[in-house]
mmCIF file of C-alpha atoms in Angstrom:
data_model
loop_
_atom_site.group_PDB
_atom_site.id
_atom_site.type_symbol
_atom_site.label_atom_id
_atom_site.label_comp_id
_atom_site.label_asym_id
_atom_site.label_seq_id
_atom_site.Cartn_x
_atom_site.Cartn_y
_atom_site.Cartn_z
ATOM 1 C CA MET O 643 -71.208 171.871 120.335
ATOM 2 C CA PRO O 644 -73.961 173.891 118.623
ATOM 3 C CA GLU O 645 -76.304 175.884 120.806
ATOM 4 C CA PRO O 646 -79.824 174.388 120.972
ATOM 5 C CA GLY O 647 -82.091 175.991 118.429
ATOM 6 C CA ARG O 648 -79.288 177.867 116.684
ATOM 7 C CA SER O 649 -79.490 177.873 112.892
ATOM 8 C CA GLN O 650 -76.655 175.966 111.281
ATOM 9 C CA THR O 651 -76.817 177.731 107.943
ATOM 10 C CA ALA O 652 -74.063 179.939 109.339
ATOM 11 C CA SER O 653 -70.845 177.978 109.905
ATOM 12 C CA PRO O 654 -69.240 177.559 113.326
ATOM 13 C CA PRO O 655 -65.773 179.007 114.040
ATOM 14 C CA PRO O 656 -62.841 177.239 112.369
ATOM 15 C CA PRO O 657 -62.022 173.951 114.097
ATOM 16 C CA ARG O 658 -59.432 173.770 116.845
ATOM 17 C CA GLU O 659 -58.962 170.066 116.110
ATOM 18 C CA LEU O 660 -58.102 168.384 112.811
ATOM 19 C CA GLN O 661 -57.418 164.836 111.681
ATOM 20 C CA LEU O 662 -55.251 164.318 108.620
ATOM 21 C CA GLU O 663 -54.813 161.035 106.809
ATOM 22 C CA VAL O 664 -51.150 161.650 106.036
ATOM 23 C CA THR O 665 -50.942 158.417 104.055
ATOM 24 C CA GLY O 666 -53.332 155.891 102.577
ATOM 25 C CA ALA O 667 -50.637 153.191 102.431
ATOM 26 C CA CYS O 668 -50.333 150.479 105.049
ATOM 27 C CA ASN O 669 -47.973 147.613 105.840
ATOM 28 C CA LEU O 670 -50.800 145.438 107.214
ATOM 29 C CA ARG O 671 -54.124 144.080 105.928
ATOM 30 C CA CYS O 672 -56.396 144.028 108.985
ATOM 31 C CA PRO O 673 -59.875 142.599 108.269
ATOM 32 C CA MET O 674 -61.751 145.363 110.151
ATOM 33 C CA CYS O 675 -60.155 148.066 107.981
ATOM 34 C CA LEU O 676 -61.199 149.186 104.513
ATOM 35 C CA VAL O 677 -57.541 148.945 103.424
ATOM 36 C CA SER O 678 -57.739 145.140 103.417
ATOM 37 C CA HIS O 679 -60.780 145.122 101.134
ATOM 38 C CA ARG O 680 -59.271 147.297 98.386
ATOM 39 C CA PRO O 681 -56.145 147.258 96.197
ATOM 40 C CA ALA O 682 -53.007 148.302 98.074
ATOM 41 C CA LEU O 683 -51.734 151.855 97.560
ATOM 42 C CA GLY O 684 -48.116 152.697 96.850
ATOM 43 C CA ARG O 685 -46.157 154.519 99.537
ATOM 44 C CA SER O 686 -45.249 157.530 97.406
ATOM 45 C CA ALA O 687 -48.578 157.966 95.625
ATOM 46 C CA ALA O 688 -50.569 157.656 98.855
ATOM 47 C CA ALA O 689 -48.611 160.253 100.846
ATOM 48 C CA MET O 690 -50.157 163.658 101.604
ATOM 49 C CA PRO O 691 -47.816 166.320 100.178
ATOM 50 C CA PHE O 692 -45.994 168.211 102.904
ATOM 51 C CA GLU O 693 -47.036 171.483 101.273
ATOM 52 C CA ARG O 694 -50.720 170.607 101.709
ATOM 53 C CA PHE O 695 -50.085 169.618 105.316
ATOM 54 C CA ARG O 696 -48.340 172.917 106.015
ATOM 55 C CA GLU O 697 -51.088 174.890 104.268
ATOM 56 C CA LEU O 698 -53.754 173.269 106.433
ATOM 57 C CA VAL O 699 -51.862 173.911 109.665
ATOM 58 C CA ASP O 700 -51.017 177.486 108.713
ATOM 59 C CA GLY O 701 -54.606 178.154 107.640
ATOM 60 C CA LEU O 702 -55.962 177.356 111.098
ATOM 61 C CA PRO O 703 -54.195 179.681 113.564
ATOM 62 C CA GLY O 704 -56.512 178.502 116.344
ATOM 63 C CA LEU O 705 -55.574 174.834 115.834
ATOM 64 C CA ARG O 706 -54.731 173.163 119.144
ATOM 65 C CA ARG O 707 -54.884 169.401 118.467
ATOM 66 C CA LEU O 708 -53.774 167.538 115.348
ATOM 67 C CA THR O 709 -54.114 163.814 114.667
ATOM 68 C CA LEU O 710 -51.929 162.459 111.860
ATOM 69 C CA GLN O 711 -53.714 159.252 110.948
ATOM 70 C CA GLY O 712 -56.345 157.741 108.726
ATOM 71 C CA LEU O 713 -56.660 154.441 106.907
ATOM 72 C CA GLY O 714 -52.907 154.136 106.382
ATOM 73 C CA GLU O 715 -49.927 153.670 108.702
ATOM 74 C CA PRO O 716 -48.530 157.134 109.587
ATOM 75 C CA LEU O 717 -44.955 155.866 109.947
ATOM 76 C CA LEU O 718 -44.951 155.113 106.207
ATOM 77 C CA HIS O 719 -45.010 158.838 105.452
ATOM 78 C CA PRO O 720 -41.427 159.883 104.645
ATOM 79 C CA ARG O 721 -41.816 163.203 106.488
ATOM 80 C CA ILE O 722 -43.836 162.170 109.524
ATOM 81 C CA VAL O 723 -41.156 163.497 111.916
ATOM 82 C CA ASP O 724 -41.105 166.816 110.044
ATOM 83 C CA MET O 725 -44.897 167.021 110.311
ATOM 84 C CA VAL O 726 -44.779 166.465 114.063
ATOM 85 C CA ALA O 727 -42.034 169.064 114.480
ATOM 86 C CA TYR O 728 -43.827 171.640 112.329
ATOM 87 C CA ALA O 729 -47.130 171.320 114.173
ATOM 88 C CA ALA O 730 -45.520 171.181 117.618
ATOM 89 C CA GLY O 731 -43.513 174.287 116.723
ATOM 90 C CA ARG O 732 -46.808 176.093 116.141
ATOM 91 C CA GLY O 733 -48.024 175.183 119.632
ATOM 92 C CA VAL O 734 -50.267 172.355 118.406
ATOM 93 C CA ARG O 735 -50.511 169.119 120.386
ATOM 94 C CA VAL O 736 -49.906 166.420 117.804
ATOM 95 C CA GLY O 737 -49.967 162.639 117.778
ATOM 96 C CA PHE O 738 -51.312 159.560 116.026
ATOM 97 C CA ASN O 739 -52.228 155.888 116.200
ATOM 98 C CA SER O 740 -49.758 153.387 114.763
ATOM 99 C CA ASN O 741 -49.504 149.631 114.381
ATOM 100 C CA GLY O 742 -46.032 150.097 115.872
ATOM 101 C CA LEU O 743 -44.207 147.631 113.633
ATOM 102 C CA LEU O 744 -42.051 150.342 112.034
ATOM 103 C CA LEU O 745 -41.364 152.082 115.328
ATOM 104 C CA THR O 746 -37.648 151.555 115.842
ATOM 105 C CA ARG O 747 -35.914 153.004 118.899
ATOM 106 C CA ALA O 748 -34.293 155.674 116.707
ATOM 107 C CA ARG O 749 -37.604 156.692 115.191
ATOM 108 C CA ALA O 750 -39.275 156.812 118.611
ATOM 109 C CA ARG O 751 -36.517 159.110 119.841
ATOM 110 C CA ALA O 752 -36.829 161.346 116.750
ATOM 111 C CA LEU O 753 -40.599 161.674 117.194
ATOM 112 C CA ILE O 754 -40.288 162.524 120.877
ATOM 113 C CA ASP O 755 -37.520 165.046 120.162
ATOM 114 C CA ALA O 756 -39.799 166.597 117.523
ATOM 115 C CA GLY O 757 -42.458 167.280 120.169
ATOM 116 C CA LEU O 758 -44.839 164.323 119.865
ATOM 117 C CA GLY O 759 -47.786 164.763 122.239
ATOM 118 C CA TRP O 760 -49.177 161.229 122.153
ATOM 119 C CA LEU O 761 -48.717 157.883 120.461
ATOM 120 C CA HIS O 762 -51.324 155.129 120.591
ATOM 121 C CA VAL O 763 -50.173 151.686 119.450
ATOM 122 C CA SER O 764 -52.639 149.070 118.180
ATOM 123 C CA VAL O 765 -52.225 145.538 119.501
ATOM 124 C CA ASP O 766 -55.732 143.920 119.452
ATOM 125 C CA ALA O 767 -54.712 140.508 120.815
ATOM 126 C CA PRO O 768 -52.222 139.214 123.416
ATOM 127 C CA THR O 769 -51.145 135.947 121.778
ATOM 128 C CA PRO O 770 -49.016 135.581 118.621
ATOM 129 C CA GLU O 771 -51.652 133.488 116.832
ATOM 130 C CA ALA O 772 -54.614 135.755 117.602
ATOM 131 C CA TYR O 773 -52.589 138.877 116.839
ATOM 132 C CA ALA O 774 -51.405 137.555 113.464
ATOM 133 C CA ALA O 775 -54.979 136.634 112.493
ATOM 134 C CA ILE O 776 -56.075 140.248 112.985
ATOM 135 C CA ARG O 777 -52.946 142.283 112.289
ATOM 136 C CA ARG O 778 -52.263 140.380 109.074
ATOM 137 C CA GLY O 779 -48.642 140.818 108.099
ATOM 138 C CA GLY O 780 -47.559 141.675 111.648
ATOM 139 C CA GLU O 781 -45.704 139.732 114.330
ATOM 140 C CA LEU O 782 -46.390 140.201 118.034
ATOM 141 C CA GLY O 783 -42.805 139.614 119.142
ATOM 142 C CA ARG O 784 -41.588 142.424 116.923
ATOM 143 C CA LEU O 785 -44.275 144.744 118.261
ATOM 144 C CA GLU O 786 -43.365 143.881 121.838
ATOM 145 C CA ALA O 787 -39.706 144.730 121.232
ATOM 146 C CA ASN O 788 -40.667 148.046 119.641
ATOM 147 C CA VAL O 789 -43.053 149.017 122.449
ATOM 148 C CA ARG O 790 -40.524 148.132 125.133
ATOM 149 C CA ASP O 791 -37.941 150.282 123.309
ATOM 150 C CA LEU O 792 -40.504 153.081 123.028
ATOM 151 C CA MET O 793 -41.185 153.035 126.758
ATOM 152 C CA ALA O 794 -37.444 153.087 127.469
ATOM 153 C CA VAL O 795 -37.026 156.147 125.243
ATOM 154 C CA VAL O 796 -39.978 157.832 126.979
ATOM 155 C CA ARG O 797 -38.354 157.257 130.365
ATOM 156 C CA GLU O 798 -35.053 158.606 129.093
ATOM 157 C CA ALA O 799 -36.752 161.716 127.672
ATOM 158 C CA GLY O 800 -38.230 162.740 131.009
ATOM 159 C CA GLU O 801 -40.854 165.473 131.154
ATOM 160 C CA PRO O 802 -42.833 166.484 129.244
ATOM 161 C CA ALA O 803 -43.260 162.951 127.932
ATOM 162 C CA PRO O 804 -45.766 161.933 125.264
ATOM 163 C CA GLU O 805 -48.855 159.997 126.321
ATOM 164 C CA ILE O 806 -48.446 156.344 125.376
ATOM 165 C CA GLU O 807 -51.422 154.007 125.127
ATOM 166 C CA LEU O 808 -52.182 150.590 123.705
ATOM 167 C CA VAL O 809 -55.341 150.329 121.607
ATOM 168 C CA ALA O 810 -57.463 147.274 120.850
ATOM 169 C CA VAL O 811 -60.659 146.662 118.902
ATOM 170 C CA ALA O 812 -63.131 144.511 120.825
ATOM 171 C CA MET O 813 -64.356 141.584 118.735
ATOM 172 C CA ARG O 814 -66.095 138.299 119.409
ATOM 173 C CA ARG O 815 -63.057 136.266 118.392
ATOM 174 C CA THR O 816 -60.824 137.955 120.981
ATOM 175 C CA LEU O 817 -63.313 138.797 123.744
ATOM 176 C CA HIS O 818 -62.076 135.982 126.001
ATOM 177 C CA LEU O 819 -58.518 137.323 125.705
ATOM 178 C CA LEU O 820 -59.330 140.768 127.087
ATOM 179 C CA PRO O 821 -57.993 140.105 130.622
ATOM 180 C CA ASP O 822 -54.766 138.760 129.088
ATOM 181 C CA LEU O 823 -54.515 141.952 127.044
ATOM 182 C CA VAL O 824 -54.690 143.966 130.274
ATOM 183 C CA ARG O 825 -51.917 141.778 131.688
ATOM 184 C CA LEU O 826 -49.814 142.313 128.528
ATOM 185 C CA THR O 827 -50.243 146.089 128.821
ATOM 186 C CA ALA O 828 -48.886 146.040 132.372
ATOM 187 C CA ASP O 829 -46.040 143.693 131.417
ATOM 188 C CA TRP O 830 -44.927 145.944 128.558
ATOM 189 C CA GLY O 831 -44.877 148.919 130.929
ATOM 190 C CA VAL O 832 -47.647 150.864 129.193
ATOM 191 C CA PRO O 833 -49.942 152.751 131.594
ATOM 192 C CA ARG O 834 -53.152 152.806 129.529
ATOM 193 C CA LEU O 835 -55.250 150.450 127.418
ATOM 194 C CA TRP O 836 -58.071 151.783 125.257
ATOM 195 C CA VAL O 837 -60.535 149.149 124.048
ATOM 196 C CA GLN O 838 -63.073 150.280 121.465
ATOM 197 C CA GLY O 839 -65.847 148.741 119.432
ATOM 198 C CA LEU O 840 -65.904 148.263 115.689
ATOM 199 C CA SER O 841 -66.525 151.642 114.147
ATOM 200 C CA HIS O 842 -69.420 151.187 111.752
ATOM 201 C CA SER O 843 -72.044 148.750 110.491
ATOM 202 C CA PHE O 844 -71.596 150.016 106.875
ATOM 203 C CA ALA O 845 -75.273 149.233 106.281
ATOM 204 C CA ASP O 846 -75.520 152.414 104.193
ATOM 205 C CA ALA O 847 -72.575 151.520 101.950
ATOM 206 C CA ASP O 848 -72.843 150.283 98.391
ATOM 207 C CA PRO O 849 -71.447 146.724 98.288
ATOM 208 C CA GLY O 850 -70.271 147.501 94.780
ATOM 209 C CA GLY O 851 -67.989 150.126 96.281
ATOM 210 C CA GLY O 852 -65.965 147.452 98.044
ATOM 211 C CA TYR O 853 -67.813 147.269 101.367
ATOM 212 C CA GLU O 854 -69.403 143.832 101.137
ATOM 213 C CA GLY O 855 -66.542 142.000 102.837
ATOM 214 C CA LEU O 856 -66.139 144.646 105.501
ATOM 215 C CA ARG O 857 -69.855 144.695 106.240
ATOM 216 C CA ALA O 858 -69.906 140.908 106.635
ATOM 217 C CA PHE O 859 -66.900 140.989 108.944
ATOM 218 C CA VAL O 860 -68.480 143.594 111.211
ATOM 219 C CA ALA O 861 -71.782 141.702 111.318
ATOM 220 C CA GLY O 862 -69.967 138.592 112.517
ATOM 221 C CA GLU O 863 -67.634 140.265 115.035
ATOM 222 C CA ALA O 864 -69.357 143.317 116.558
ATOM 223 C CA LEU O 865 -70.084 143.199 120.274
ATOM 224 C CA TRP O 866 -72.636 145.990 120.082
ATOM 225 C CA SER O 867 -75.252 143.910 118.251
ATOM 226 C CA GLU O 868 -78.353 142.626 120.000
ATOM 227 C CA ASP O 869 -77.034 139.051 119.999
ATOM 228 C CA ALA O 870 -73.750 139.898 121.716
ATOM 229 C CA PRO O 871 -72.118 136.941 123.507
ATOM 230 C CA ALA O 872 -73.656 136.315 126.921
ATOM 231 C CA GLU O 873 -70.245 136.401 128.583
ATOM 232 C CA THR O 874 -69.404 139.923 127.364
ATOM 233 C CA GLY O 875 -70.256 141.670 130.611
ATOM 234 C CA ALA O 876 -68.445 139.125 132.797
ATOM 235 C CA VAL O 877 -65.279 139.264 130.689
ATOM 236 C CA MET O 878 -65.241 143.049 130.773
ATOM 237 C CA ASP O 879 -65.795 143.036 134.526
ATOM 238 C CA ALA O 880 -62.841 140.665 134.920
ATOM 239 C CA ALA O 881 -60.670 142.895 132.739
ATOM 240 C CA ARG O 882 -61.723 145.938 134.746
ATOM 241 C CA ALA O 883 -60.857 144.262 138.045
ATOM 242 C CA LEU O 884 -57.479 143.088 136.758
ATOM 243 C CA ALA O 885 -56.660 146.570 135.428
ATOM 244 C CA ALA O 886 -57.355 148.050 138.847
ATOM 245 C CA GLU O 887 -55.109 145.421 140.455
ATOM 246 C CA LEU O 888 -52.237 146.007 138.007
ATOM 247 C CA GLY O 889 -52.540 149.795 137.880
ATOM 248 C CA VAL O 890 -53.562 149.954 134.212
ATOM 249 C CA THR O 891 -55.961 152.692 133.181
ATOM 250 C CA LEU O 892 -58.573 150.829 131.153
ATOM 251 C CA ARG O 893 -61.229 152.187 128.831
ATOM 252 C CA LEU O 894 -63.932 149.792 127.620
ATOM 253 C CA PRO O 895 -66.653 150.335 124.999
ATOM 254 C CA SER O 896 -70.179 151.093 126.140
ATOM 255 C CA PRO O 897 -72.719 148.257 126.085
ATOM 256 C CA PRO O 898 -75.658 148.460 123.658
ATOM 257 C CA ARG O 899 -78.507 150.621 124.943
ATOM 258 C CA PRO O 900 -81.645 152.269 123.552
ATOM 259 C CA PRO O 901 -81.152 155.675 121.902
ATOM 260 C CA GLU O 902 -81.247 158.524 124.374
ATOM 261 C CA PRO O 903 -83.821 161.278 123.717
ATOM 262 C CA ARG O 904 -82.349 164.647 122.814
ATOM 263 C CA ALA O 905 -83.656 168.147 123.350
ATOM 264 C CA PRO O 906 -84.732 169.983 120.160
ATOM 265 C CA GLY O 907 -81.750 171.512 118.391
ATOM 266 C CA VAL O 908 -79.158 169.334 120.128
ATOM 267 C CA ALA O 909 -76.964 167.478 117.668
ATOM 268 C CA GLY O 910 -76.595 163.727 117.763
ATOM 269 C CA CYS O 911 -72.842 164.189 117.187
ATOM 270 C CA ASP O 912 -70.769 167.327 117.645
ATOM 271 C CA TRP O 913 -67.802 166.342 115.458
ATOM 272 C CA PRO O 914 -68.786 168.489 112.415
ATOM 273 C CA TRP O 915 -68.820 171.576 114.650
ATOM 274 C CA ARG O 916 -65.417 171.042 116.235
ATOM 275 C CA SER O 917 -63.217 168.987 113.895
ATOM 276 C CA ALA O 918 -62.773 167.609 110.389
ATOM 277 C CA TYR O 919 -61.068 164.742 108.614
ATOM 278 C CA VAL O 920 -58.945 165.230 105.483
ATOM 279 C CA THR O 921 -57.841 162.279 103.335
ATOM 280 C CA HIS O 922 -54.391 162.031 101.802
ATOM 281 C CA ARG O 923 -55.954 163.081 98.470
ATOM 282 C CA GLY O 924 -57.495 166.209 99.968
ATOM 283 C CA GLU O 925 -61.141 165.149 100.384
ATOM 284 C CA VAL O 926 -62.721 166.797 103.422
ATOM 285 C CA GLN O 927 -65.085 164.657 105.495
ATOM 286 C CA PRO O 928 -66.919 165.212 108.778
ATOM 287 C CA CYS O 929 -65.016 162.534 110.724
ATOM 288 C CA CYS O 930 -62.783 159.467 110.543
ATOM 289 C CA MET O 931 -65.657 157.066 111.282
ATOM 290 C CA VAL O 932 -66.948 157.394 107.715
ATOM 291 C CA MET O 933 -64.110 155.216 106.316
ATOM 292 C CA GLY O 934 -64.255 155.692 102.558
ATOM 293 C CA ALA O 935 -63.947 158.876 100.506
ATOM 294 C CA GLU O 936 -67.061 158.102 98.439
ATOM 295 C CA ARG O 937 -69.184 158.477 101.582
ATOM 296 C CA ALA O 938 -69.979 161.900 103.061
ATOM 297 C CA THR O 939 -67.260 163.870 101.295
ATOM 298 C CA LEU O 940 -68.142 167.537 101.790
ATOM 299 C CA GLY O 941 -65.491 169.135 99.613
ATOM 300 C CA ASP O 942 -62.129 168.722 97.876
ATOM 301 C CA LEU O 943 -59.051 170.818 98.603
ATOM 302 C CA GLY O 944 -58.117 170.532 94.943
ATOM 303 C CA GLU O 945 -61.189 172.638 94.130
ATOM 304 C CA SER O 946 -61.824 174.820 97.195
ATOM 305 C CA SER O 947 -59.989 176.032 100.271
ATOM 306 C CA PHE O 948 -60.614 174.398 103.633
ATOM 307 C CA GLU O 949 -62.321 177.566 104.866
ATOM 308 C CA GLU O 950 -64.686 177.567 101.869
ATOM 309 C CA ILE O 951 -65.562 173.903 102.458
ATOM 310 C CA TRP O 952 -66.026 174.334 106.231
ATOM 311 C CA SER O 953 -68.397 177.261 105.629
ATOM 312 C CA GLY O 954 -70.024 175.816 102.515
ATOM 313 C CA PRO O 955 -73.533 174.509 101.858
ATOM 314 C CA ALA O 956 -72.629 170.796 101.969
ATOM 315 C CA TYR O 957 -71.232 171.107 105.494
ATOM 316 C CA GLY O 958 -74.193 173.265 106.499
ATOM 317 C CA ALA O 959 -76.694 170.674 105.275
ATOM 318 C CA PHE O 960 -74.806 167.886 107.042
ATOM 319 C CA ARG O 961 -74.869 169.813 110.333
ATOM 320 C CA GLU O 962 -78.553 170.636 109.954
ATOM 321 C CA ALA O 963 -79.404 166.959 109.470
ATOM 322 C CA LEU O 964 -77.544 166.040 112.659
ATOM 323 C CA LEU O 965 -79.872 168.333 114.595
ATOM 324 C CA THR O 966 -82.837 166.171 113.613
ATOM 325 C CA GLU O 967 -83.962 162.622 114.363
ATOM 326 C CA GLN O 968 -83.099 161.752 110.749
ATOM 327 C CA PRO O 969 -79.305 162.180 110.616
ATOM 328 C CA PRO O 970 -77.275 161.701 107.436
ATOM 329 C CA GLU O 971 -77.498 158.086 106.362
ATOM 330 C CA VAL O 972 -73.791 157.500 106.910
ATOM 331 C CA CYS O 973 -74.194 158.405 110.606
ATOM 332 C CA ARG O 974 -76.926 155.874 111.349
ATOM 333 C CA GLY O 975 -74.586 152.891 111.418
ATOM 334 C CA CYS O 976 -71.796 154.740 113.235
ATOM 335 C CA SER O 977 -70.941 153.302 116.646
ATOM 336 C CA ALA O 978 -69.880 156.729 117.935
ATOM 337 C CA TYR O 979 -73.253 158.198 116.956
ATOM 338 C CA ARG O 980 -74.943 155.234 118.619
ATOM 339 C CA HIS O 981 -72.713 155.577 121.742
ATOM 340 C CA VAL O 982 -71.322 152.035 121.565
ATOM 341 C CA PHE O 983 -67.790 152.865 120.395
#
């Protein structure tokens, strides 16, 4: 985090965390994701070259945490196990989120043997019908079999075992199912459930850039809006109580609240000082919440090195704006910036 009052024209130290979109391809078309609102990308064309991955890891000797995910499904990258092994071999804790549908027992074992630090699996809904309506192209029974196999492999591996967590996006259509999702988590033998809000309002985005459908979906499903369902608090309280009873560690999104005042020089978000997001094409962005390379891209690895981009004027201007009450426009609709994620 930047020191209050410190000028941000000088760049901070190189990040110790990095998020890489290793592929832009996906096997699902989820309505809350930009992937479903744009033409599908081919598996080969959308894969980050392994050489670029290795160059990024090697170029950050202080790197300690690496997330291998973006808009695509990481398990579609043909060298995802090699990426995990390479980073883990450099002493980096590495993991990713997955929809889990390609996670066979053999692949789970290979990832764990490679040194996987964590794996978070998206489920979103506890019934086949509700799941299929969100995870379009997926099937809950298949996911259940894969997660149960994963947990068996984790138990067989012993210590140190990767952290396994189920992840769900809280939406109006599935709010009433949240306690059942806690029950599913316990039944599948997973110790943690992370429930988050929708990531962005996309109010700043150009509808002509393919955001109109996504913006409409968020407006109709977000729980952090002022007209959130009256039962939201009661349902979350019930889920919290059930999690405590079943021994599930549960994380819930924060309720809407007025913006908190900040001291002068304190940033509204510290991500651009500690981490960065790199798309499969090599665009460098301040974080994964941006969702879309035409928004807040601060440099391109095809034109400059990561170090040059991190220390460059575009990053500096972005950081400076975050120190004010007028942050970059892309941040204003971000649920992490607004503390409702």
